[in-house]
């Protein structure tokens, strides 16, 4: 079998990855890497960092996230803003507030605004499309959207309005576990949405939570494989953290006591998805306060998503407990992020940080194929 232990550079990595003819070999190799300990674990982190450097460079792209509404019609079993959680004070920002918040990112080296909310928030599809148009007309920002499963026509309309990217995690690759956690949705429906987005030429991001109750190392390996099969432009992963006001309140993370697994998953993800944009997600800081996201950047990640939600709303968008930055202003977060990036010897990305995949023209979000 090919041995990822002996890689020395990107060309060799490409050769190694393309020589994996059989999915079983990839899965077995992923499992082996997820089991790394001692010197092998250090080697895994170094390899992931080197692959990140060779394939996506030293720049860290800042994508400011605005959590513009916590209204959600879904009841995902793990999620703190699920519809049945009566302890949440619900809010929705107006389009003007969102535009104003996005405009403030420009001075903070943030080249993308990420617009995220629960599913079925109070902004209508058309109103939201107009907002995308305005942001694209009035600012130089790229626009990433994260609003869950939507019909093809809605994605197409938002794409026409100027949406550059979309984030929709598949959460777990195991169909039974997926359905158990999302009573109103199947994995197939979620994957169908991802296929729509790819077909529409939207830069597409997905990913999963690490350690959902019921997850096995085999499922984790399959999650990493699914990211690779989908050939994603962006991949976001982060540890599952139990929220006290959900039906899973007492269900510990599947790797409770072995939190190193969160970083192992990230490092392996990078090695098997060399050209994807991978954020150091907030949940890493919730588990490892103050250092989680720095370590993630040193073990495969190349994107940071500072929280730009107006400070008075942040504590109401609590997907899980221990979420950092709930009391800081957007400016404080921006200063802190710049310091963190520089402290690990990296630079802040200057351009939009579009997809590195061949189907997109470099520096332009228009697809070169499929049109
Ligand atoms: N409605 C959009 C969607 O469903 O994609 C965006 C909002 S959703 C709350 C954002 C992400 O939060 C989910 O994809 C999920 O992975 C993550 N999340 C929710 N609850 C979590 C928890 N308890 N621990 C860790 N991550 C969680
Ligand atoms: Fe709102 Fe899952 S409960 S997205």
Short mmCIF file of N, CA and C and ligand atoms in Angstrom, two decimals, residues 78-79 116-119 146 148 168-169 171 209 239-241 317 319-320, ligand 1:
data_model
loop_
_atom_site.label_atom_id
_atom_site.label_comp_id
_atom_site.label_asym_id
_atom_site.label_seq_id
_atom_site.Cartn_x
_atom_site.Cartn_y
_atom_site.Cartn_z
N UNK A 78 -28.99 18.41 17.92
CA UNK A 78 -27.79 18.90 18.60
C UNK A 78 -27.74 20.43 18.74
N UNK A 79 -28.64 21.14 18.04
CA UNK A 79 -28.42 22.56 17.80
C UNK A 79 -29.11 23.47 18.82
N UNK A 116 -25.03 34.09 7.65
CA UNK A 116 -25.56 32.82 8.18
C UNK A 116 -26.77 33.06 9.06
N UNK A 117 -27.70 32.10 9.06
CA UNK A 117 -28.88 32.18 9.93
C UNK A 117 -29.48 30.79 10.06
N UNK A 118 -30.48 30.67 10.93
CA UNK A 118 -31.24 29.43 10.99
C UNK A 118 -32.00 29.25 9.69
N UNK A 119 -32.67 28.13 9.56
CA UNK A 119 -33.43 27.90 8.31
C UNK A 119 -34.82 28.51 8.44
N UNK A 146 -25.08 30.93 4.04
CA UNK A 146 -25.26 29.67 4.76
C UNK A 146 -26.66 29.66 5.37
N UNK A 148 -28.95 26.82 4.87
CA UNK A 148 -29.56 25.50 4.89
C UNK A 148 -30.08 25.01 3.54
N UNK A 168 -22.96 24.51 3.35
CA UNK A 168 -24.02 23.61 3.82
C UNK A 168 -23.35 22.30 4.24
N UNK A 169 -23.17 22.15 5.53
CA UNK A 169 -22.50 20.93 6.00
C UNK A 169 -23.40 19.72 5.83
N UNK A 171 -22.91 17.23 7.77
CA UNK A 171 -22.91 16.91 9.21
C UNK A 171 -22.41 15.50 9.54
N UNK A 209 -19.57 17.64 11.69
CA UNK A 209 -19.15 17.77 13.08
C UNK A 209 -18.33 16.54 13.46
N UNK A 239 -15.52 20.22 16.27
CA UNK A 239 -16.04 19.26 17.25
C UNK A 239 -17.51 19.51 17.58
N UNK A 240 -18.25 18.42 17.77
CA UNK A 240 -19.62 18.51 18.30
C UNK A 240 -19.51 18.84 19.79
N UNK A 241 -20.32 19.80 20.24
CA UNK A 241 -20.31 20.20 21.66
C UNK A 241 -21.75 20.12 22.18
N UNK A 317 -27.07 33.64 19.68
CA UNK A 317 -26.79 32.69 18.59
C UNK A 317 -25.83 31.63 19.16
N UNK A 319 -25.07 28.17 19.44
CA UNK A 319 -25.29 26.82 18.90
C UNK A 319 -24.84 25.78 19.91
N UNK A 320 -23.82 26.15 20.70
CA UNK A 320 -23.25 25.25 21.71
C UNK A 320 -22.66 26.13 22.80
N1 LIG B 1 -29.02 27.00 8.94
C1 LIG B 1 -27.74 26.85 8.39
C2 LIG B 1 -27.43 25.37 8.17
O1 LIG B 1 -28.17 24.54 8.66
O2 LIG B 1 -26.46 25.11 7.46
C3 LIG B 1 -26.62 27.49 9.21
C4 LIG B 1 -26.75 27.45 10.71
S1 LIG B 1 -26.26 25.93 11.46
C5 LIG B 1 -26.77 26.26 13.11
C6 LIG B 1 -24.47 26.05 11.44
C7 LIG B 1 -23.68 24.83 11.87
O3 LIG B 1 -23.58 24.82 13.28
C8 LIG B 1 -24.23 23.49 11.53
O4 LIG B 1 -23.92 23.14 10.22
C9 LIG B 1 -23.60 22.57 12.57
O5 LIG B 1 -22.53 21.82 12.02
C10 LIG B 1 -23.08 23.55 13.64
N2 LIG B 1 -23.59 23.20 14.99
C11 LIG B 1 -24.87 23.24 15.41
N3 LIG B 1 -24.96 22.76 16.67
C12 LIG B 1 -23.72 22.41 17.07
C13 LIG B 1 -23.17 21.83 18.27
N4 LIG B 1 -23.94 21.51 19.30
N5 LIG B 1 -21.83 21.60 18.31
C14 LIG B 1 -21.04 21.93 17.27
N6 LIG B 1 -21.49 22.46 16.10
C15 LIG B 1 -22.82 22.70 16.00
#
